[in-house]
Coordinates of C-alpha atoms in Angstrom, one line a residue:
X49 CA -139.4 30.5 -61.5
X50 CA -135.6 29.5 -62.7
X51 CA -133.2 32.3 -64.2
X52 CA -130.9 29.8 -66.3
X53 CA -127.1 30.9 -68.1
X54 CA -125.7 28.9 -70.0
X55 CA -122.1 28.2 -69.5
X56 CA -121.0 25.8 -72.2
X57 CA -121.2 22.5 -74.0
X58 CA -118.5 19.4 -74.1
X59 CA -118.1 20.2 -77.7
X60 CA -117.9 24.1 -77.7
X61 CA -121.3 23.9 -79.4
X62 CA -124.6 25.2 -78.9
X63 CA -127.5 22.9 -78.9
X64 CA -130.1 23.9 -76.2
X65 CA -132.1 27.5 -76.3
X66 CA -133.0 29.3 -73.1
X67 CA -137.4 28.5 -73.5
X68 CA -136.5 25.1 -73.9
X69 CA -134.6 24.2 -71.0
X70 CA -136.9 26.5 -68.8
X71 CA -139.6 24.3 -70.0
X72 CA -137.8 21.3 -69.1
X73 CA -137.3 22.4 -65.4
X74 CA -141.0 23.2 -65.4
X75 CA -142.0 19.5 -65.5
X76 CA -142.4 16.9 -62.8
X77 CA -139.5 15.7 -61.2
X78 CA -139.0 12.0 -62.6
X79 CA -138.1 9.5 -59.2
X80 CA -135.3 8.5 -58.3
X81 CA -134.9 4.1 -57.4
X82 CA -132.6 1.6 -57.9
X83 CA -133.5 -0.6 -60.8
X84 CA -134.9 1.8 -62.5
X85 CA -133.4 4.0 -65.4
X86 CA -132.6 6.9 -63.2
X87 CA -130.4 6.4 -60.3
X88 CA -128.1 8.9 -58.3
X89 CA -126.6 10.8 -55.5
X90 CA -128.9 12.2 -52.3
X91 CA -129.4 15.9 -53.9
X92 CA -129.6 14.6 -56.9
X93 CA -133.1 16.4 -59.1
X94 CA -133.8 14.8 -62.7
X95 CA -136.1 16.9 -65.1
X96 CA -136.5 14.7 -68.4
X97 CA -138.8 14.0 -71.7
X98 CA -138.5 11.5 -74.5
X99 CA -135.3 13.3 -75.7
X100 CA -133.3 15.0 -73.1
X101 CA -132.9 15.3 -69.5
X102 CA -131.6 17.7 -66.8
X103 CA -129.5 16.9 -63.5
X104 CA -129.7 19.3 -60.7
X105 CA -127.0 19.2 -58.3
X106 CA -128.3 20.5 -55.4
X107 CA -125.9 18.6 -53.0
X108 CA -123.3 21.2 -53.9
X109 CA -124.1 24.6 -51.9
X110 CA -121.6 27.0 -54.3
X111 CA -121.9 30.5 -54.4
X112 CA -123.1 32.2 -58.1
X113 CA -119.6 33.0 -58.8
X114 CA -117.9 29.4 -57.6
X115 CA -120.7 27.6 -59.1
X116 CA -119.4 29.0 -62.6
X117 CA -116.1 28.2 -61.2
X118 CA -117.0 24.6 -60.8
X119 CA -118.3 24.3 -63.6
X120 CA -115.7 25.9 -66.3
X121 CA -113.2 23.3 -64.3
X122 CA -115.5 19.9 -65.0
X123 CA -116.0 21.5 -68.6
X124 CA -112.7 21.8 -69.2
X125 CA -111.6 18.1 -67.5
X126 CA -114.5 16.9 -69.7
X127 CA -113.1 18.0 -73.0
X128 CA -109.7 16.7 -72.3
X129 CA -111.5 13.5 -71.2
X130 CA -114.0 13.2 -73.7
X131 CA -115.8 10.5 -72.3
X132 CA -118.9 12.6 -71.6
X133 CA -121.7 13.0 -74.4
X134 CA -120.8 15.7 -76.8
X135 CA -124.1 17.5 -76.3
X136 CA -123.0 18.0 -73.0
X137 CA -123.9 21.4 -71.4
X138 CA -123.3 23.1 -68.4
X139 CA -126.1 25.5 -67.0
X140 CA -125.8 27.7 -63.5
X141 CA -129.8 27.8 -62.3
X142 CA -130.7 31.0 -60.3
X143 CA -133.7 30.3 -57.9
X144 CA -136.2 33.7 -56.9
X145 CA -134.8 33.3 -53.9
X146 CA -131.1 34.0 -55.4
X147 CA -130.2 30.6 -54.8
X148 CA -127.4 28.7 -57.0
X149 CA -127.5 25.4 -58.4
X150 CA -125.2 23.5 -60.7
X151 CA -127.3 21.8 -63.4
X152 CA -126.6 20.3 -66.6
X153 CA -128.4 18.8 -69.5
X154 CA -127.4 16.3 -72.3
X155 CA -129.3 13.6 -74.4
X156 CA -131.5 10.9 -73.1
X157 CA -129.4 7.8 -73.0
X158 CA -130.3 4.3 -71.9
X159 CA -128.1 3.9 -68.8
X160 CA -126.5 0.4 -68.8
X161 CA -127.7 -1.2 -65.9
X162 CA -130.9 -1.3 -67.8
X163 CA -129.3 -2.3 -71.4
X164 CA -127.5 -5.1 -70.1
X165 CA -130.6 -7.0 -68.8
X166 CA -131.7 -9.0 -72.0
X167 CA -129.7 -12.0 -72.5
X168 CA -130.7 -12.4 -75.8
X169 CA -128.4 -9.8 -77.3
X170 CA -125.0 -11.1 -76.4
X171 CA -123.1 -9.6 -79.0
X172 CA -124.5 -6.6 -78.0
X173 CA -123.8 -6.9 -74.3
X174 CA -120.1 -7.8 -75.2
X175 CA -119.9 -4.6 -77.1
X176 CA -121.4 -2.5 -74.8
X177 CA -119.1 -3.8 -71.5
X178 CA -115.8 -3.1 -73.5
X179 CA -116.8 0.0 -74.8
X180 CA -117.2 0.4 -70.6
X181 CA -113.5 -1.3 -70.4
X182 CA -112.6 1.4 -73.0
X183 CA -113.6 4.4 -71.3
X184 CA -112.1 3.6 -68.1
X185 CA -108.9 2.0 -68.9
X186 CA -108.2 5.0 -71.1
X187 CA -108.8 8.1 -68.6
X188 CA -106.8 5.8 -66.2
X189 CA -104.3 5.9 -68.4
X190 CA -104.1 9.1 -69.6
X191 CA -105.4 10.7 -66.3
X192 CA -104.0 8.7 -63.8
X193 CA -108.0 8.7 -62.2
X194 CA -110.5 6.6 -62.6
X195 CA -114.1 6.5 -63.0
X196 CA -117.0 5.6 -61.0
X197 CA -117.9 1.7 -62.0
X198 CA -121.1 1.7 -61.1
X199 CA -123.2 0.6 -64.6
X200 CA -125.6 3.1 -64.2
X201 CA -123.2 5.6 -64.6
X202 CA -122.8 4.7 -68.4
X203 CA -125.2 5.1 -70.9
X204 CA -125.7 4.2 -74.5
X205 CA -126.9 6.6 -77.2
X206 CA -129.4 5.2 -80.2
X207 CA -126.2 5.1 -82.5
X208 CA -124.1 2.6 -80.2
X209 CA -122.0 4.8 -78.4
X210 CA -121.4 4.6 -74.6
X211 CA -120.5 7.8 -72.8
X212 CA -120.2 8.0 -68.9
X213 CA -123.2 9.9 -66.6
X214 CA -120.9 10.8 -63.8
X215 CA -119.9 14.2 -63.1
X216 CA -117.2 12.8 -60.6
X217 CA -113.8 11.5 -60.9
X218 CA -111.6 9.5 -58.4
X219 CA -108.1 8.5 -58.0
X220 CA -106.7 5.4 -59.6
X221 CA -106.3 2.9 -57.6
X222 CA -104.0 0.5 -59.6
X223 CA -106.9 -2.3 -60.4
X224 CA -108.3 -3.0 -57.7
X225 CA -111.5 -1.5 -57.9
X226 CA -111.6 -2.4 -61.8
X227 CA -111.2 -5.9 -60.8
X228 CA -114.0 -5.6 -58.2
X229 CA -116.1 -4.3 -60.8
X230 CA -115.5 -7.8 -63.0
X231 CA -116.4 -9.6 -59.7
X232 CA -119.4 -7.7 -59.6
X233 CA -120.6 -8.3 -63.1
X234 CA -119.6 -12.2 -62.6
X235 CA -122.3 -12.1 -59.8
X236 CA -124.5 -10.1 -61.3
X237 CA -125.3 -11.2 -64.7
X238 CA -127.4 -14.8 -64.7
X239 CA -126.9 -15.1 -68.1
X240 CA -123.0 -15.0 -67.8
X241 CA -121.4 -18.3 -69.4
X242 CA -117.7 -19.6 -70.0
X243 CA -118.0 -18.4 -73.7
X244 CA -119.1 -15.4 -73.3
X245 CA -116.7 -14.6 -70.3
X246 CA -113.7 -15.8 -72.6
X247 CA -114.4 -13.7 -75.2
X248 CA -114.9 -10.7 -72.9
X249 CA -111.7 -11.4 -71.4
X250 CA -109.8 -11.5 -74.5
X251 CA -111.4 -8.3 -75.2
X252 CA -109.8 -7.0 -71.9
X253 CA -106.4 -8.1 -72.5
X254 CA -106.2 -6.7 -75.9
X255 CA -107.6 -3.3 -74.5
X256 CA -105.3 -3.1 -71.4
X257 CA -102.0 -4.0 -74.1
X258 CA -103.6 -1.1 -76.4
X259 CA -104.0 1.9 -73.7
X260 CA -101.5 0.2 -71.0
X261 CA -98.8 -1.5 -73.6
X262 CA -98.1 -3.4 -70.9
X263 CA -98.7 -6.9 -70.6
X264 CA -98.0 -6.7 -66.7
X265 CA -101.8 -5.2 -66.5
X266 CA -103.4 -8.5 -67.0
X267 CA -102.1 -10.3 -64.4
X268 CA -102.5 -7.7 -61.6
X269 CA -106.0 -8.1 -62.8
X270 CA -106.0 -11.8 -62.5
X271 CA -103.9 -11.9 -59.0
X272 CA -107.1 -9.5 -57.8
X273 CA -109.3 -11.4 -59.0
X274 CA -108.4 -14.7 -57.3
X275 CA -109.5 -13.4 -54.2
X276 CA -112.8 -12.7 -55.3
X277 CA -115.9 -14.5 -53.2
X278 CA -118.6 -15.9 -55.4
X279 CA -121.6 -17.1 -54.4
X280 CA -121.7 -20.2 -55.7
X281 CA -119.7 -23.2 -57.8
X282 CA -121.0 -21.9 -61.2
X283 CA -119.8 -18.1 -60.7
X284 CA -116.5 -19.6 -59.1
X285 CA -116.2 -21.7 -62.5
X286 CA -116.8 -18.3 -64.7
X287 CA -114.4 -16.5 -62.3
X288 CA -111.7 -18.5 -62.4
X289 CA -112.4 -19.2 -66.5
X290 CA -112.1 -15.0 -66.5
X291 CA -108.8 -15.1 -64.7
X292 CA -107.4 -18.2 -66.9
X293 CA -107.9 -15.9 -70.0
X294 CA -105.9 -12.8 -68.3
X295 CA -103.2 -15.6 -67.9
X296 CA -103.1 -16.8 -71.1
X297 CA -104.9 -15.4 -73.6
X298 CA -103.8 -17.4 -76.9
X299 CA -104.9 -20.6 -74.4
X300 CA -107.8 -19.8 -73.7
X301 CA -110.7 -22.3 -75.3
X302 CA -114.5 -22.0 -75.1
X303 CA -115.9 -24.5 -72.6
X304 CA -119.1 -25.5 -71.0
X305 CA -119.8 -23.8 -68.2
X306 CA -120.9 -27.9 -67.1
X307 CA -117.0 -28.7 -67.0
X308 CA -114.9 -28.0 -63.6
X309 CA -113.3 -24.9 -65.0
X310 CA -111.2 -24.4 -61.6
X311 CA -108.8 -27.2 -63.2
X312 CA -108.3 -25.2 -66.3
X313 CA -106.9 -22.6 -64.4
X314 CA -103.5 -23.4 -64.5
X315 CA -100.8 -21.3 -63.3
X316 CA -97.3 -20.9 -64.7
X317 CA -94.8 -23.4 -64.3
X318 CA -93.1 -22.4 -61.5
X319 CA -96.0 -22.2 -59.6
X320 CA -97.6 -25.7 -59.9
X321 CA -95.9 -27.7 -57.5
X322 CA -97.1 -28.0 -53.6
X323 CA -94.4 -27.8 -50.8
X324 CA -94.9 -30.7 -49.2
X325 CA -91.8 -31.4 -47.2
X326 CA -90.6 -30.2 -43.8
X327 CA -88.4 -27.4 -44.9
X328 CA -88.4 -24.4 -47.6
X329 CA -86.0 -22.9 -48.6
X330 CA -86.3 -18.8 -49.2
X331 CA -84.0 -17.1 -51.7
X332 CA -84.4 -13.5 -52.6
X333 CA -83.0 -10.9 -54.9
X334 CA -80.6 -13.1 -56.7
X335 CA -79.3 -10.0 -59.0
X336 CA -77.6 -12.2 -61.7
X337 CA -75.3 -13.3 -59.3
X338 CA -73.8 -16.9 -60.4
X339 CA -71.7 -17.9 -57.7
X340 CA -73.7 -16.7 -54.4
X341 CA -76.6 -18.8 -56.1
X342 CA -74.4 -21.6 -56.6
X343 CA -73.2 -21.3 -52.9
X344 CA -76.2 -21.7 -52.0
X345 CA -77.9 -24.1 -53.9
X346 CA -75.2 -26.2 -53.4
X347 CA -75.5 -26.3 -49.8
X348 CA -79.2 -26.7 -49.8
X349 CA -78.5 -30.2 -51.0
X350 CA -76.3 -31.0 -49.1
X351 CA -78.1 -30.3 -46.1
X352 CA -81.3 -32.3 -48.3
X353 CA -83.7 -29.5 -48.4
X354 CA -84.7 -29.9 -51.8
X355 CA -88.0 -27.5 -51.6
X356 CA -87.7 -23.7 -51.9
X357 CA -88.9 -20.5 -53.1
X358 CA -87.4 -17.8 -55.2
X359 CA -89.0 -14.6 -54.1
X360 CA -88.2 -12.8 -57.6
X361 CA -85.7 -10.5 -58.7
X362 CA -83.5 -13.0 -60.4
X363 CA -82.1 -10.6 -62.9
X364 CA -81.3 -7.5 -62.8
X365 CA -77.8 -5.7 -61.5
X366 CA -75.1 -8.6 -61.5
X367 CA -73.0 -10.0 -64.6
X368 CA -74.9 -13.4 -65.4
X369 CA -78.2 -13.5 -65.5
X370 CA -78.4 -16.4 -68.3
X371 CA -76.4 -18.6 -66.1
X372 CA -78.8 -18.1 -62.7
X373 CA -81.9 -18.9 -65.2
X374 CA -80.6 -22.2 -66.0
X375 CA -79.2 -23.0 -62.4
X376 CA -82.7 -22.5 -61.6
X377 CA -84.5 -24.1 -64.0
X378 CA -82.5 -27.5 -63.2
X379 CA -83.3 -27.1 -59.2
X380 CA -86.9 -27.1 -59.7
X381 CA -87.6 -24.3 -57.0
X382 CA -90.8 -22.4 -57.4
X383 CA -90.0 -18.9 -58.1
X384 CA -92.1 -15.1 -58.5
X385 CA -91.8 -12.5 -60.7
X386 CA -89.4 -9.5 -59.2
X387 CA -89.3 -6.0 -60.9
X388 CA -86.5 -6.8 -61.8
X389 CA -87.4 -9.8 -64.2
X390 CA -90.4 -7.3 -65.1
X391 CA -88.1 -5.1 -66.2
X392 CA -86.5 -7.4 -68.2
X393 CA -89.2 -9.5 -69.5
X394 CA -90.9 -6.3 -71.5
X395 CA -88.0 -3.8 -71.7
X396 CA -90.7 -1.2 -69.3
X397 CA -88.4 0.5 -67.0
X398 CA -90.8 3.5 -66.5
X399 CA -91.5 2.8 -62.8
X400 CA -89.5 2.3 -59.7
X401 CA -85.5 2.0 -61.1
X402 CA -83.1 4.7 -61.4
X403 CA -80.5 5.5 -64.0
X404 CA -78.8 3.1 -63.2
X405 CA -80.6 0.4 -62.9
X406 CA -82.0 0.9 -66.1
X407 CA -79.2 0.6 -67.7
X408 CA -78.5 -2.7 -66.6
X409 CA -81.9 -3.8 -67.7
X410 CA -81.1 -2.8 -71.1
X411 CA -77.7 -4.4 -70.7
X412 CA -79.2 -8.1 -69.3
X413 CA -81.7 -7.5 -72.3
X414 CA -78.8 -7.9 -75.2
X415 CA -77.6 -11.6 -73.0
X416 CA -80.9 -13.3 -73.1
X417 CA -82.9 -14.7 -75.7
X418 CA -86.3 -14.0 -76.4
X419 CA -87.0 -18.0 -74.7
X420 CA -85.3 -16.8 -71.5
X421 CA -87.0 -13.6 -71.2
X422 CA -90.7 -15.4 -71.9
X423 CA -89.7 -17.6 -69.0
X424 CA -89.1 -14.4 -66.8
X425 CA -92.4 -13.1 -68.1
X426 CA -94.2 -16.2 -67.5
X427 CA -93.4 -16.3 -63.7
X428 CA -96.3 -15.8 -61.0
X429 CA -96.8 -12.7 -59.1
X430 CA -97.5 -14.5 -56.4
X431 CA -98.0 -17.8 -54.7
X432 CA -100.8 -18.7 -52.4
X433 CA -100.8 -21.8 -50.4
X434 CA -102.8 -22.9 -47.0
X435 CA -100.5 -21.5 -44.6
X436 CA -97.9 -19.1 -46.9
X437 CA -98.1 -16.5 -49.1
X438 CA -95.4 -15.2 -51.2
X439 CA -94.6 -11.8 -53.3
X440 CA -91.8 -9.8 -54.5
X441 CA -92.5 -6.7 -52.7
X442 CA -95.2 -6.2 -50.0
X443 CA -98.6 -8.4 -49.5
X444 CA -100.8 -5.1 -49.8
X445 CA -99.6 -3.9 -53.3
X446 CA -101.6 -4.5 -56.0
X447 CA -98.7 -4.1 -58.6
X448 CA -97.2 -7.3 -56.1
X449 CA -92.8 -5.7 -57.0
X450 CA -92.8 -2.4 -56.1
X451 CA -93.5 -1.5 -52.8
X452 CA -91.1 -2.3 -50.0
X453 CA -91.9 -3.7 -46.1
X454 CA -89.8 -1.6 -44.2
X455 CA -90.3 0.3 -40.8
X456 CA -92.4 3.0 -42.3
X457 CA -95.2 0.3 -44.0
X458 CA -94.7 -3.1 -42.4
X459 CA -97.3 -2.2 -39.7
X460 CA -100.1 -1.2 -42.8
X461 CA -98.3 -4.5 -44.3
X462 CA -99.7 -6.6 -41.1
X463 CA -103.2 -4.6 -41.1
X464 CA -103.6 -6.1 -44.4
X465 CA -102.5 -9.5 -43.6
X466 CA -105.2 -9.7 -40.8
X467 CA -108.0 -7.8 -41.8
X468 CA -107.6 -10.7 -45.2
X469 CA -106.6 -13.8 -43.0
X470 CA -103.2 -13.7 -43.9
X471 CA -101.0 -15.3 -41.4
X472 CA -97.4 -15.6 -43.1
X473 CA -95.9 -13.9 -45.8
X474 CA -92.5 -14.2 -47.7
X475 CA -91.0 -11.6 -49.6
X476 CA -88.1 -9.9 -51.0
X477 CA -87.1 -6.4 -52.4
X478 CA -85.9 -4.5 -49.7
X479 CA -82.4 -6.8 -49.7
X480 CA -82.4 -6.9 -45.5
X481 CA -82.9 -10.2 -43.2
X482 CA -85.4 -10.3 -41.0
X483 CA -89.1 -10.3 -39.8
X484 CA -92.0 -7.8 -38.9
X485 CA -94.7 -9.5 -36.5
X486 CA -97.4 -9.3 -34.6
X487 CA -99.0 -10.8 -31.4
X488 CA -102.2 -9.0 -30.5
X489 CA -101.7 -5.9 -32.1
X490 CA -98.4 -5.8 -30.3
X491 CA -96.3 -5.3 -33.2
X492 CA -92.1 -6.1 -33.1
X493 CA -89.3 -6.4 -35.5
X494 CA -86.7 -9.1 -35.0
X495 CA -83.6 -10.2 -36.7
X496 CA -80.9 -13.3 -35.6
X497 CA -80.1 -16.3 -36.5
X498 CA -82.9 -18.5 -35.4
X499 CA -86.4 -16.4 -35.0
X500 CA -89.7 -18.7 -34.1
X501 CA -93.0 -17.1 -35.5
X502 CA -95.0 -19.5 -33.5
X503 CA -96.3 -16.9 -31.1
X504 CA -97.3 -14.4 -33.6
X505 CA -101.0 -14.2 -35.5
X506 CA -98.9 -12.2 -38.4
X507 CA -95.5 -12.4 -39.5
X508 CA -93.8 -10.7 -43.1
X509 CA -90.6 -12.5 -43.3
X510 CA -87.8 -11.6 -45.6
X511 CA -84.7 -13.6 -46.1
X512 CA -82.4 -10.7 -47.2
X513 CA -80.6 -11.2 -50.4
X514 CA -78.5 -13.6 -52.4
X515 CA -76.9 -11.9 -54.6
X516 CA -76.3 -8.3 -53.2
X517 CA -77.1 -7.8 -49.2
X518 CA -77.4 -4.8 -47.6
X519 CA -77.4 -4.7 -44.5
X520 CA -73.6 -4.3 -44.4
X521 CA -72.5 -8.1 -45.3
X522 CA -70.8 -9.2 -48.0
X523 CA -72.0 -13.1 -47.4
X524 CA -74.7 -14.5 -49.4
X525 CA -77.9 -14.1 -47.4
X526 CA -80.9 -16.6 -47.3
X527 CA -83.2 -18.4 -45.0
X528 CA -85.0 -21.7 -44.4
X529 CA -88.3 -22.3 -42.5
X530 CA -89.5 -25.4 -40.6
X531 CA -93.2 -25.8 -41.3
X532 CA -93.0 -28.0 -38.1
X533 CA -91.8 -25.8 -35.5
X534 CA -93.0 -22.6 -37.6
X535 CA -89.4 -21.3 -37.3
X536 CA -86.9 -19.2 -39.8
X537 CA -83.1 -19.8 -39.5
X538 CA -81.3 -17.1 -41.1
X539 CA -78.2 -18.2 -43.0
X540 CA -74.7 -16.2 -44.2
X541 CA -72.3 -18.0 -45.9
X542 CA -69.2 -16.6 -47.6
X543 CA -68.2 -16.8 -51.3
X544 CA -65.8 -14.9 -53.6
X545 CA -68.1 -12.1 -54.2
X546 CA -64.7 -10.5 -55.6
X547 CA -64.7 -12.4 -58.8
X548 CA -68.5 -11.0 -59.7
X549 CA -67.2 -7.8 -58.9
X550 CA -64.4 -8.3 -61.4
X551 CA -67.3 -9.5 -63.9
X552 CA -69.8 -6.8 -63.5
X553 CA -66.5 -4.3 -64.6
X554 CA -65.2 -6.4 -67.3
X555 CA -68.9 -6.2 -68.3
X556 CA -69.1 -2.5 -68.0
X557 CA -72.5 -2.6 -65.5
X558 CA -72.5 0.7 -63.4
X559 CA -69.6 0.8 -60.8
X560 CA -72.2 1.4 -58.3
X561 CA -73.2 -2.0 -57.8
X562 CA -70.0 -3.0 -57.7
X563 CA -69.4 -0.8 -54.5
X564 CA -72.6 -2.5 -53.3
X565 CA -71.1 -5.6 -53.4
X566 CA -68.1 -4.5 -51.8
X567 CA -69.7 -2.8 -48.7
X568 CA -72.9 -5.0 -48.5
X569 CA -75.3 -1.6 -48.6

């Protein structure tokens, strides 16, 4: 026999009487299996009719008073949330033998696992997943958590409306367990084709610039996605369709799921082009700085190394950021997206820069057309070839600008690397020369002139910065790698960092980075 007290609904409502729900409990327990339309935790008990069910938590072992607790706290979460069914209500379940249980009962919805299996109702099924995309994207948002993916932990009601199941919450993990979800619904769903995926993507985008504003989101997405295995040729072709519309949404065209869709994939510009020769150049952090770029663009071809890679921040900090675009275009280096040319691309500064930094986002904003920042915005993440990869910040951070490789991360850095086959990695950010390796879990940092990785499984190598070092130099900093003998030469050569000094004061940017430039920190 069940004592039951009721402790309250979602909507502050009252919609179940005491006989009822004592009733309810008094009725077979319904099975629990996967495939079926109730799934759950170990501990889990479901009590259910046509209309409503209950869920027992017996996994959690609370006291009478914490139980009530527990509860009040998920009720109140849940309110603020408001992703949970409105009917919603809390109960605390006293057994004869005083136990305590934590129990709740709400409508009967049909969970989405089970909605999702007819592929006869397409329209339906694209309403239903973005009403999922919806509910997550927004308690991410506003939140900062995230919720469980799992389908059968979202339910539809008779009138349309998806609400999640879950009593849990978890902490947001910046993507990457959304884009595993996409991956998982790729492999999932037989009767997934190019049209419909295109369609749910735009969907996607337009939902992640809604709750997000932020076009950024899309292309973390995408650069998760491109690691994803698929089984086979046809869920590659959807995949990569899926991460073509997260590229370029206003693109994007239906196509046949019988066409190669992996060569409608295209990246951005700066992206396309192989490395073919013997040496690449590395540049990093450029800052805006005219002449150190010139310095060294101009001896790259001299010396004939007409390959390279611009590791991202191009913008950002120095007096001429217009003129470094255009140098750039014309040399026909690949080159990444920085925080930096984030920053400046979409005027978001809310994450990772200080004061000062944001003001001379704002200030490189008013000197560049809207055609220069759209090229900023259009740049890669990221670049992936057969025996490179190459990001702004660090290879394990699935925003790909913020996070630095230094001594505190480089070894978590190298964990990643290995655990995903990763053997070389090129990035920029932290402004300082040198590499972070590994040779059988023996770990080392080097720096000099000349530093051969062909002894190491691992290796993140940064070429220090262009256009402000700091590791106490005032030279221009940059590096160049011989495929061949899988070695790095590190190269300083002097300028007259004095006159962009003299430009970032006539210009009014923070005197800050003008003692940076002086001092080389």
């Amino acid at each position: 026999m069940w004592t039951v007290e009721i402790i309250g609904a979602v909507d502050g409502r009252s919609h179940y009487e005491l006989p009822y729900i004592t009733g309810l409990l008094a009725t077979d327990l319904q099975a629990l299996a996967v495939g079926t339309a109730f799934v759950g935790r170990p501990g889990t008990l479901i009590y259910t009719n046509a209309s409503d069910v209950i869920k027992v938590r017996s996994d959690l072992e609370l006291t009478a008073s914490q139980a009530r607790a527990w509860m009040w706290r998920t009720l109140q979460k849940e309110r603020q949330l408001a992703v949970h069914h409105p009917f919603k209500t809390w109960l605390l379940i006293t057994g004869q033998d005083a136990t305590s249980l934590v129990a709740s009962i709400c409508p009967r919805l049909e969970p989405l696992h089970m909605a999702l299996k007819s592929a006869s109702e397409r329209q339906r099924n694209l309403v239903l997943l973005t009403a999922v995309f919806e509910l997550y994207l927004t308690v991410a948002k506003t939140a900062g958590e995230k919720l469980d993916e799992g389908l059968s932990n979202f339910a539809v009601s008779a009138e349309g409306q998806v609400y999640y199941l879950d009593d849990e919450y978890y902490a947001w993990d910046g993507f990457v367990a959304f884009s595993i979800m996409l991956g998982v619904f790729i492999r999932s769903f037989i009767w997934f084709d190019a049209a419909f995926i295109e369609e749910l993507g735009r969907n996607l985008v337009r939902l992640l610039r809604g709750v997000f504003q932020d076009s950024e989101c899309q292309h973390v997405i995408a650069g998760q996605l491109q690691s994803m295995f698929m089984p086979n040729e046809q869920k590659e072709h959807l995949l990569q369709r899926l991460i073509k519309v997260l590229q370029h949404p206003s693109d994007a065209k239906p196509t046949s799921t019988s066409t190669s869709l992996l060569s409608t994939a295209v990246a951005p510009k700066a992206a396309k082009r192989q490395a073919s020769g013997r040496y690449l150049a590395l540049l990093a952090d450029i800052h805006a700085n005219y002449p150190a770029l010139t310095c060294v663009l101009d001896y790259l071809k001299a010396e004939h190394i007409n390959e390279g890679i611009v590791l991202g921040d191009i913008v950002g900090y120095g007096p001429e950021p217009q003129a470094c675009i255009e140098r750039l275009q014309d040399c026909g280096f690949q080159a990444i997206k920085g925080n930096h040319d984030y920053g400046v691309a979409t005027g978001d500064t809310a994450k990772g820069f200080s004061r000062e930094a944001k003001m001379a986002i704002d200030w490189t904003i008013g000197q560049l057309s809207a055609d220069y920042r759209q090229w900023l915005n259009d740049l890669p993440l990221s670049i992936q070839q057969e025996d490179w990869y190459a990001v702004h910040g660090a290879p394990m951070d699935p925003d790909y600008f913020y996070a630095y490789v230094y001594a505190m991360t480089y070894q978590d850095n190298l964990d990643y690397m290995q655990q995903n086959g990763m053997g070389l990695c090129f990035h920029g950010h932290s402004h300082i020369p040198g590499i972070f390796a590994r040779r059988k879990y023996n770990d080392v940092q080097k720096t000099g002139q000349i530093i051969s990785l062909a002894a190491y499984q691992q290796a993140l190598v940064c070429p220090g910065s262009v256009g402000q070092p700091r590791n106490g130099h005032t030279d221009t900093q940059f590096a160049i790698y011989d495929k061949e003998l899988r070695r790095v030469s590190f190269m300083q050569l002097p300028y007259d960092y004095q006159s962009v000094i003299a430009k970032m004061r006539q210009c009014h940017l923070p005197e800050a980075f003008a003692l940076r430039m002086l001092h080389g920190r």
